[in-house]
Short mmCIF file of C-alpha atoms and ligand atoms in Angstrom, two decimals:
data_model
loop_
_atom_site.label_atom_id
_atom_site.label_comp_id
_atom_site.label_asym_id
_atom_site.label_seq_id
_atom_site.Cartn_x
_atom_site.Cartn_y
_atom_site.Cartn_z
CA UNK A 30 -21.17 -52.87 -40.58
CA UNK A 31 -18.05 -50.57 -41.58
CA UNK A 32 -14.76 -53.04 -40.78
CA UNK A 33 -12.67 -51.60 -37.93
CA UNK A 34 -9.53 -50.23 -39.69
CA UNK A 35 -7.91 -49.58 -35.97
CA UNK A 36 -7.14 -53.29 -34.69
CA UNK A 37 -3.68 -53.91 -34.58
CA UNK A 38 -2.61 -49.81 -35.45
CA UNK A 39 -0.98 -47.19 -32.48
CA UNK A 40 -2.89 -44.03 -30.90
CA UNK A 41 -0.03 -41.83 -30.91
CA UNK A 42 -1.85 -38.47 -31.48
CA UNK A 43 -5.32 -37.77 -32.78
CA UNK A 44 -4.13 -37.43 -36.24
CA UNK A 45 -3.15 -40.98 -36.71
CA UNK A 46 -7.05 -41.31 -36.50
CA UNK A 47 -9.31 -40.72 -39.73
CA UNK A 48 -12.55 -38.65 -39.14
CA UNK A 49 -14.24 -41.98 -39.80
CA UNK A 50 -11.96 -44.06 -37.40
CA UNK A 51 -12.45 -40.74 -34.47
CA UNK A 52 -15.80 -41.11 -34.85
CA UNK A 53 -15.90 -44.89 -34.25
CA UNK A 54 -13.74 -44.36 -31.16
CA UNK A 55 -16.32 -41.84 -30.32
CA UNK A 56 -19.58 -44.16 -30.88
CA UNK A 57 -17.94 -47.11 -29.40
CA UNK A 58 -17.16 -45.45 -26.06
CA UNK A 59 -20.72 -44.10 -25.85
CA UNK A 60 -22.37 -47.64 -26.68
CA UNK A 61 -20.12 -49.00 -24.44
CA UNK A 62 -20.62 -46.44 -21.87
CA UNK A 63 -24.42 -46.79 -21.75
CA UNK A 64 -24.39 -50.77 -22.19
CA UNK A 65 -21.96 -51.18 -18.53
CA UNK A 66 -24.41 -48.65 -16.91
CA UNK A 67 -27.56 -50.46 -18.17
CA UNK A 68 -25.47 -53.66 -16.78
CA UNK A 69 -24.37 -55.40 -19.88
CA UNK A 70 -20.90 -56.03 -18.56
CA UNK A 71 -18.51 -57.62 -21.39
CA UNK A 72 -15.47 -58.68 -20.27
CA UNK A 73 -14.05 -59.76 -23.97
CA UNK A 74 -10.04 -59.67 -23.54
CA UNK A 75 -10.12 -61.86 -20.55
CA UNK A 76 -6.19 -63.52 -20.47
CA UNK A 77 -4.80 -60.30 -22.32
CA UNK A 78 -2.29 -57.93 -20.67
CA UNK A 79 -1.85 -54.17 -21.01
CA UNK A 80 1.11 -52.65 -20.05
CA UNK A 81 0.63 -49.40 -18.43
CA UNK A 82 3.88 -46.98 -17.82
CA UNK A 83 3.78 -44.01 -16.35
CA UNK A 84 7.22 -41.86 -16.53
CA UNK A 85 5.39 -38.22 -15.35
CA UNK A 86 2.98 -38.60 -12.56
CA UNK A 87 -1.02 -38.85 -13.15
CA UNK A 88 -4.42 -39.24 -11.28
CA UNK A 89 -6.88 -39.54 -14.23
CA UNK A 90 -4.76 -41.94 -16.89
CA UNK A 91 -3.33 -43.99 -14.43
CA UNK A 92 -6.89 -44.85 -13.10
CA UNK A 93 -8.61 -44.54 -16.22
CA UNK A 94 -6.11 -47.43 -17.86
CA UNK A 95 -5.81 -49.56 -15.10
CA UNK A 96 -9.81 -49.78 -14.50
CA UNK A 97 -10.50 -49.61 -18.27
CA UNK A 98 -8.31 -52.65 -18.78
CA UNK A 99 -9.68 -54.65 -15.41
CA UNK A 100 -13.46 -54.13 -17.49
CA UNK A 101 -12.38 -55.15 -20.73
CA UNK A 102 -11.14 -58.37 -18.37
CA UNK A 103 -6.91 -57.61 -19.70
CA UNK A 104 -4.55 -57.48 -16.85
CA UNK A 105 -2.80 -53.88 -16.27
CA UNK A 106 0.58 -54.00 -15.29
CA UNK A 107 0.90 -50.94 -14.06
CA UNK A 108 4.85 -49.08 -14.08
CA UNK A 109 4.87 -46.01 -12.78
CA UNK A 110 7.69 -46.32 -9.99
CA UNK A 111 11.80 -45.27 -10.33
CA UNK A 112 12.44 -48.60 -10.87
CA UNK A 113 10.53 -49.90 -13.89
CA UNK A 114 10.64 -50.40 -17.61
CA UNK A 115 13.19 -47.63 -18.83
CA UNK A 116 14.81 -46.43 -15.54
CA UNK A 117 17.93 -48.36 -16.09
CA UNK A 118 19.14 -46.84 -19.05
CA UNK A 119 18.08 -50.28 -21.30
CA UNK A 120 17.52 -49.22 -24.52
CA UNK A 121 14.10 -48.87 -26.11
CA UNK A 122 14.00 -50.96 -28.65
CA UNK A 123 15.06 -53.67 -26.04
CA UNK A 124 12.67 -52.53 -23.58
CA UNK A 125 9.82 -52.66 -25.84
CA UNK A 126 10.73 -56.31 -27.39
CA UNK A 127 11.01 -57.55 -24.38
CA UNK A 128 7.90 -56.25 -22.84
CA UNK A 129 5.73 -57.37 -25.79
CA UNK A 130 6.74 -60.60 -25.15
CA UNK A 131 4.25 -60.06 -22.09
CA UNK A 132 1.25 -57.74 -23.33
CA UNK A 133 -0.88 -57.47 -25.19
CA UNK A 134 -1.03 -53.71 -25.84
CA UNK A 135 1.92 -50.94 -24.23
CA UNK A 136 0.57 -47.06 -22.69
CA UNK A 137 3.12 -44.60 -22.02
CA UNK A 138 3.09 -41.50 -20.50
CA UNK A 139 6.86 -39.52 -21.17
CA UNK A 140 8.25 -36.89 -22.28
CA UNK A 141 9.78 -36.79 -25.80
CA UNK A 142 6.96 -37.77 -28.24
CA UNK A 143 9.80 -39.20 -30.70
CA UNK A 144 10.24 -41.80 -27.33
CA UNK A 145 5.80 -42.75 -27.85
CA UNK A 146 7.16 -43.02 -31.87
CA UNK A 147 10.22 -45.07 -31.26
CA UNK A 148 8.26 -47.96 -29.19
CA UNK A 149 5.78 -47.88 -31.32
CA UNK A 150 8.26 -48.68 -34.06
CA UNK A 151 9.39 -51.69 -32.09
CA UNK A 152 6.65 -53.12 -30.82
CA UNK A 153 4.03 -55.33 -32.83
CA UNK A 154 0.84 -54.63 -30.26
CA UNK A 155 -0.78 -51.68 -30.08
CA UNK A 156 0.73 -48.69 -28.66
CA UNK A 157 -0.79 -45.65 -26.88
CA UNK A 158 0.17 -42.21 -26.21
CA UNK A 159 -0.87 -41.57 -22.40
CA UNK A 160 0.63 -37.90 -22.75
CA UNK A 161 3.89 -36.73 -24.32
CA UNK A 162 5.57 -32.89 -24.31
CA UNK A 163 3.21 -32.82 -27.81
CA UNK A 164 0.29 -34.35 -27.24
CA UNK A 165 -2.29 -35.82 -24.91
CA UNK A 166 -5.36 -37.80 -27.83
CA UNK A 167 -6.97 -39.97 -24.59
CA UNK A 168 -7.94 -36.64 -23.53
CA UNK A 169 -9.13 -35.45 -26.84
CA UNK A 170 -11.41 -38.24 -26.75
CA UNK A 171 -13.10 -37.92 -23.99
CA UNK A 172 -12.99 -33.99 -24.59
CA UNK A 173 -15.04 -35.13 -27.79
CA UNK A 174 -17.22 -37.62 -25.96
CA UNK A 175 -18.37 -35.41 -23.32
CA UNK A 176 -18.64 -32.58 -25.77
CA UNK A 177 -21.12 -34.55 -27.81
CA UNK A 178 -22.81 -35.22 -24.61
CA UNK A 179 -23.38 -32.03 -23.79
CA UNK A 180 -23.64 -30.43 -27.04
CA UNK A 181 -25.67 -33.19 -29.24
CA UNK A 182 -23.18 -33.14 -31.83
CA UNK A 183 -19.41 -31.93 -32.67
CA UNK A 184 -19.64 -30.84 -36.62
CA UNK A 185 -19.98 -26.77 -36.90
CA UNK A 186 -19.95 -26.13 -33.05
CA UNK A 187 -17.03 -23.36 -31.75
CA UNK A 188 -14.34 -24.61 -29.69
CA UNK A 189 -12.20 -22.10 -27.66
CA UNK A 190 -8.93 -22.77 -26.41
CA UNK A 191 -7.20 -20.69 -24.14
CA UNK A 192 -3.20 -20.73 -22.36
CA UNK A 193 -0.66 -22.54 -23.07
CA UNK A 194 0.17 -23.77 -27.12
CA UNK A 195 0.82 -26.83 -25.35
CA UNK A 196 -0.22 -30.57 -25.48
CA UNK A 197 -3.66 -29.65 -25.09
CA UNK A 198 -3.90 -27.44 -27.68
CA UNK A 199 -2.48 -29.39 -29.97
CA UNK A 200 -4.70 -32.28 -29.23
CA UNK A 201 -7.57 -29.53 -28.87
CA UNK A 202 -6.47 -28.41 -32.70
CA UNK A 203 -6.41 -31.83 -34.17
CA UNK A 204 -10.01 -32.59 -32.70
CA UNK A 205 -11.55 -29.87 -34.40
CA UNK A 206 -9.63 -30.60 -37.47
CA UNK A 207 -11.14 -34.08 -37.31
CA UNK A 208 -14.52 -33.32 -35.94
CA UNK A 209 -15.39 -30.06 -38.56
CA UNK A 210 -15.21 -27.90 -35.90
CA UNK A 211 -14.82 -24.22 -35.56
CA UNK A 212 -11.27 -24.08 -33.70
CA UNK A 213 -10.20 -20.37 -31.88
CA UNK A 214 -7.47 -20.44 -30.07
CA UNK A 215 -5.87 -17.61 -27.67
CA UNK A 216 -2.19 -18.31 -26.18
CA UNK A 217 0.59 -15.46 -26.03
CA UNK A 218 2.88 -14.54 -28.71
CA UNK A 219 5.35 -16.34 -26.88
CA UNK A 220 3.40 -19.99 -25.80
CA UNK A 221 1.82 -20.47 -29.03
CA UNK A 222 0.97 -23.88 -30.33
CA UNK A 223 4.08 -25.84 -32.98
CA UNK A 224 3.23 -24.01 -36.66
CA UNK A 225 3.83 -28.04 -38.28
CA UNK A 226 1.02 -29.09 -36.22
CA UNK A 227 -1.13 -26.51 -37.11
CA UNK A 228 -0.45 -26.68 -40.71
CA UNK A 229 -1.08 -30.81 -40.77
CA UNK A 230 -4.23 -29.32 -38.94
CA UNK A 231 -5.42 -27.37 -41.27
CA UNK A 232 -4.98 -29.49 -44.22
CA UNK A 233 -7.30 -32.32 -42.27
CA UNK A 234 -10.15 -29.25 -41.63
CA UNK A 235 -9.75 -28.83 -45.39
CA UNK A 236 -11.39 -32.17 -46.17
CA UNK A 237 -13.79 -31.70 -42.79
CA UNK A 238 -15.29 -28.35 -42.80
CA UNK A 239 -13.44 -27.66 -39.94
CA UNK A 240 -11.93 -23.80 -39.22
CA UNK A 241 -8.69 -22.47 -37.57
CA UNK A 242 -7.96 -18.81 -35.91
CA UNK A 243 -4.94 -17.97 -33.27
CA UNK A 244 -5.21 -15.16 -31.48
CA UNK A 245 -2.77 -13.94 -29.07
CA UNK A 246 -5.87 -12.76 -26.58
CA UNK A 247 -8.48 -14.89 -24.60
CA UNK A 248 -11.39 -12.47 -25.38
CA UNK A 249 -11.42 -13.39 -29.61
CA UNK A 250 -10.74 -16.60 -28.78
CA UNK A 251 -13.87 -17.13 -26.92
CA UNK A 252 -16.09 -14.85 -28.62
CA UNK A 253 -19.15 -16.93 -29.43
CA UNK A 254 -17.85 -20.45 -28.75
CA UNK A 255 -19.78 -23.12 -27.80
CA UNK A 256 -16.72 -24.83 -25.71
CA UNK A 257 -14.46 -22.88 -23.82
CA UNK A 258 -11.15 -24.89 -22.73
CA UNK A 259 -8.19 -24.27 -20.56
CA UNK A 260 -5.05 -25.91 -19.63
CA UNK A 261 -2.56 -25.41 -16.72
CA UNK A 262 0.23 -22.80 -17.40
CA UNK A 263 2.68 -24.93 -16.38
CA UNK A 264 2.98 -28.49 -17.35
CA UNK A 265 4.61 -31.07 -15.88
CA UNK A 266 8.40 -30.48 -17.10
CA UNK A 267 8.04 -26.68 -16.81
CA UNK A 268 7.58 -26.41 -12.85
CA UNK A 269 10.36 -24.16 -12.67
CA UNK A 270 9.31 -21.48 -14.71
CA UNK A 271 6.29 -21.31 -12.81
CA UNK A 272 6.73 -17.61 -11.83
CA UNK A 273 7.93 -16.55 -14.94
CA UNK A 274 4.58 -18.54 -16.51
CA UNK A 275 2.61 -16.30 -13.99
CA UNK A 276 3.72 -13.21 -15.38
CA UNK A 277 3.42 -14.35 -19.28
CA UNK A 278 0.41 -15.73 -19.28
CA UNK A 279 -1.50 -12.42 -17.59
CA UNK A 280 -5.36 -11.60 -19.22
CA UNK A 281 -5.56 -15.29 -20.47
CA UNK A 282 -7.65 -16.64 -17.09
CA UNK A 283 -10.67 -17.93 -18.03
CA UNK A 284 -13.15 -16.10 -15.50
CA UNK A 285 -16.70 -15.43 -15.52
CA UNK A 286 -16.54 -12.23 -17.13
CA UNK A 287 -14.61 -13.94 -20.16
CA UNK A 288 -17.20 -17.11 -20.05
CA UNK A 289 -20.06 -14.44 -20.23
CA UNK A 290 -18.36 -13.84 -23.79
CA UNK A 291 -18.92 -17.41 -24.96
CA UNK A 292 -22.34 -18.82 -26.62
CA UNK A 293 -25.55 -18.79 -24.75
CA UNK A 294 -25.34 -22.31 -23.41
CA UNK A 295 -21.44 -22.52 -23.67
CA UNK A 296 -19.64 -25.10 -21.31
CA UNK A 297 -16.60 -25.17 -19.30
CA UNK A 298 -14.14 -27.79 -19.78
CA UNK A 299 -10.16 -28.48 -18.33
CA UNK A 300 -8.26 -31.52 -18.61
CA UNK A 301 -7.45 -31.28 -15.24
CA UNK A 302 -5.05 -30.44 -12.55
CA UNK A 303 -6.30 -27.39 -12.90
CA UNK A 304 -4.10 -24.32 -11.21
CA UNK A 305 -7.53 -22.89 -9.39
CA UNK A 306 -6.94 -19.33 -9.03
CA UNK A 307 -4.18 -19.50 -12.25
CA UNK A 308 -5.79 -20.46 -15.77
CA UNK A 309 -9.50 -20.36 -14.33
CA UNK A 310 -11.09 -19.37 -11.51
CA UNK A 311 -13.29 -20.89 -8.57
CA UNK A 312 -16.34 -19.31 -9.83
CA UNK A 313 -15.68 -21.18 -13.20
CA UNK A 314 -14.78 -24.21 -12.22
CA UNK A 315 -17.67 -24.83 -10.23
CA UNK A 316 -20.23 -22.92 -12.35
CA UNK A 317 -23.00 -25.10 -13.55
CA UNK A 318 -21.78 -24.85 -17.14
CA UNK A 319 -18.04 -26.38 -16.03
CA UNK A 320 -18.63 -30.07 -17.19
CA UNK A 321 -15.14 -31.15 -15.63
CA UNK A 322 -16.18 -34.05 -13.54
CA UNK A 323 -17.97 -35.65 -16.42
CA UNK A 324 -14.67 -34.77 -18.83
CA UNK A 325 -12.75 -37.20 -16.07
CA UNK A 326 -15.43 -39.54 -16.03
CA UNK A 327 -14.89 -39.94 -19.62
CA UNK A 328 -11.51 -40.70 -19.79
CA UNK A 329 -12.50 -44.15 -18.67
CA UNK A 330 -15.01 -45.00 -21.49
CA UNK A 331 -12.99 -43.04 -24.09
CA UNK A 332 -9.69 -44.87 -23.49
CA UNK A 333 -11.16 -48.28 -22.47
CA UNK A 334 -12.89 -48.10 -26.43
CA UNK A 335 -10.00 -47.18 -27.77
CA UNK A 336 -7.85 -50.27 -25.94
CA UNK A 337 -11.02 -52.55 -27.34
CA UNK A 338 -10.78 -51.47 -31.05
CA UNK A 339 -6.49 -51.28 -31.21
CA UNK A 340 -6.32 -54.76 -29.80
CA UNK A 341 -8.85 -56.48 -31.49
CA UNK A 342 -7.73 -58.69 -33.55
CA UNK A 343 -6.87 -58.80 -37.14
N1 CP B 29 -5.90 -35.02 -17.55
C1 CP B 29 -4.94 -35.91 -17.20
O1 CP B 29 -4.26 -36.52 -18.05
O2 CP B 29 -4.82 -36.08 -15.87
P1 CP B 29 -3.63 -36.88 -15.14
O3 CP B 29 -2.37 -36.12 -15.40
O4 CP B 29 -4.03 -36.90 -13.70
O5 CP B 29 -3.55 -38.26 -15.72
N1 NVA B 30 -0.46 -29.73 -20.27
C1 NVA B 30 -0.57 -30.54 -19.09
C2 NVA B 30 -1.67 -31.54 -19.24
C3 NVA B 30 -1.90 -32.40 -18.01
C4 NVA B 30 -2.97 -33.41 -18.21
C5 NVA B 30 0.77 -31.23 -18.84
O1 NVA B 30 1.38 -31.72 -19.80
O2 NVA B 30 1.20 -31.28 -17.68
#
């Protein structure tokens, strides 16, 4: 039995992961995913506390965490009001000692990712990046799970991306960097993804087998892929260029005519909220190939195996 390098280390983007240790993330969520549906229930951090804070709203993490935590038997103490954990202008690295006094793990959902960095460099438990402005690896795992799922396997497929060089496809870039997969992207000239990201990206699909290509259209993007992936155009944070985001992002929906350019067999996937009608249409989203539903489902067994392996203990 490999020794699990993750107990006691942060989840502050997919790269902090090893293709070995995203793997094990992977495998442990599905083992733990089948074992709770065949009714082998563990409940093995009962008298732990996770503390769960939510500065941007959210359906999916929110949920995901708090549920994930109740099965693995830890308390979530939820924050996701105006009035809780940094709304009063206390520092961070007071915040965060003071809360690890409490739990036994800290999730945050903000903006800045240098905010997800700083309380990870104060706190001594395990901390998780719920979504910053950079990137969203909770999602990426369960993108991963669900992929392998549907797929059989993650090594050599194609995975499309197409919008917004946002969150998502950073996270979407550093899972096929990990993962040896074939990664084609397609945002505008002007919404591409952070060029450091994508250079730290390609120097992990170096030792993977993995493959990167940007394209500033959706149709070379998709062309053959396996996985075709979308994003809203506007993220939380950018609501007011909404309009503008309208115009910019024009010939990068992801409609049928553009999914009929995928593989034979390709699957639909969003992170969701998805913009119906914006990024991807009706058509799309309820095709039988759009595996959405079971990408939200898997938030829950993704995240609640990653919260089991970072708090284990050393
Ligand atoms: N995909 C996702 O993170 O959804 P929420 O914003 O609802 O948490
Ligand atoms: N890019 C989106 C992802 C939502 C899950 C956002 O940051 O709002």
């Amino acid at each position: 039995m490999s020794k699990n390098t993750l107990a006691g280390r942060d989840c502050l983007r997919l790269l902090d992961l090893s293709p070995e240790e995203f793997e094990l993330v992977i495998n442990t969520a599905a083992k733990q995913k089948a074992d709770w549906a065949a009714g082998v229930q563990e409940v093995p951090y009962v008298g732990k506390s996770v503390a769960i804070i939510m500065e941007k709203p959210s359906l999916r993490t929110r949920s995901s965490f708090e549920i994930g935590s109740y099965r693995l038997g830890a308390h979530p103490l939820v924050m996701s009001d105006d009035h809780s954990a940094f709304s009063r202008g206390e520092t961070v690295q007071d915040t965060t000692l003071v809360l690890e006094r409490f739990v036994d793990a800290i999730v945050l959902r903000t903006y800045e990712q240098s905010k997800v960095t700083e309380v990870a460099k104060w706190a001594k438990v395990p901390v998780i990046n719920a979504l910053s402005d950079d990137f969203h690896p909770c999602q990426g795992l369960a993108d991963a799970l669900t992929i392998r799922e549907h797929k059989g396997s993650l090594k050599g497929l194609t995975l499309a991306y197409v919008g917004d060089g946002n969150n998502m496809a950073h996270t979407y870039l550093e899972l096929g960097a990990l993962a040896g997969m074939k990664v084609q992207l397609g945002c505008p000239e002007i919404h591409m993804p952070d060029p450091a990201v994508v250079a730290e990206c390609e120097k992990v699909a170096a030792q993977t087998g993995a493959s990167i290509a940007i394209f500033n259209n959706a149709h070379d993007a998709v062309a053959g892929a396996d996985v075709v992936l979308t994003d809203t155009w506007t993220s939380m944070g950018d609501e007011d260029e909404h309009d503008q985001r309208l115009a910019e992002f024009e010939g990068f929906q992801v409609d049928a005519a553009l999914m009929s350019e995928a593989a034979e067999g390709a699957i639909f996937m969003h992170c969701l909220p998805a913009h119906r009608g914006e990024e991807v249409t009706d058509e799309v989203m309820d095709a039988p190939y759009s595996v959405i539903f079971d990408e939200a489902e898997n938030r829950l067994h993704a995240q609640k195996a990653l919260m089991y392996l970072l708090m284990e203990e050393v």
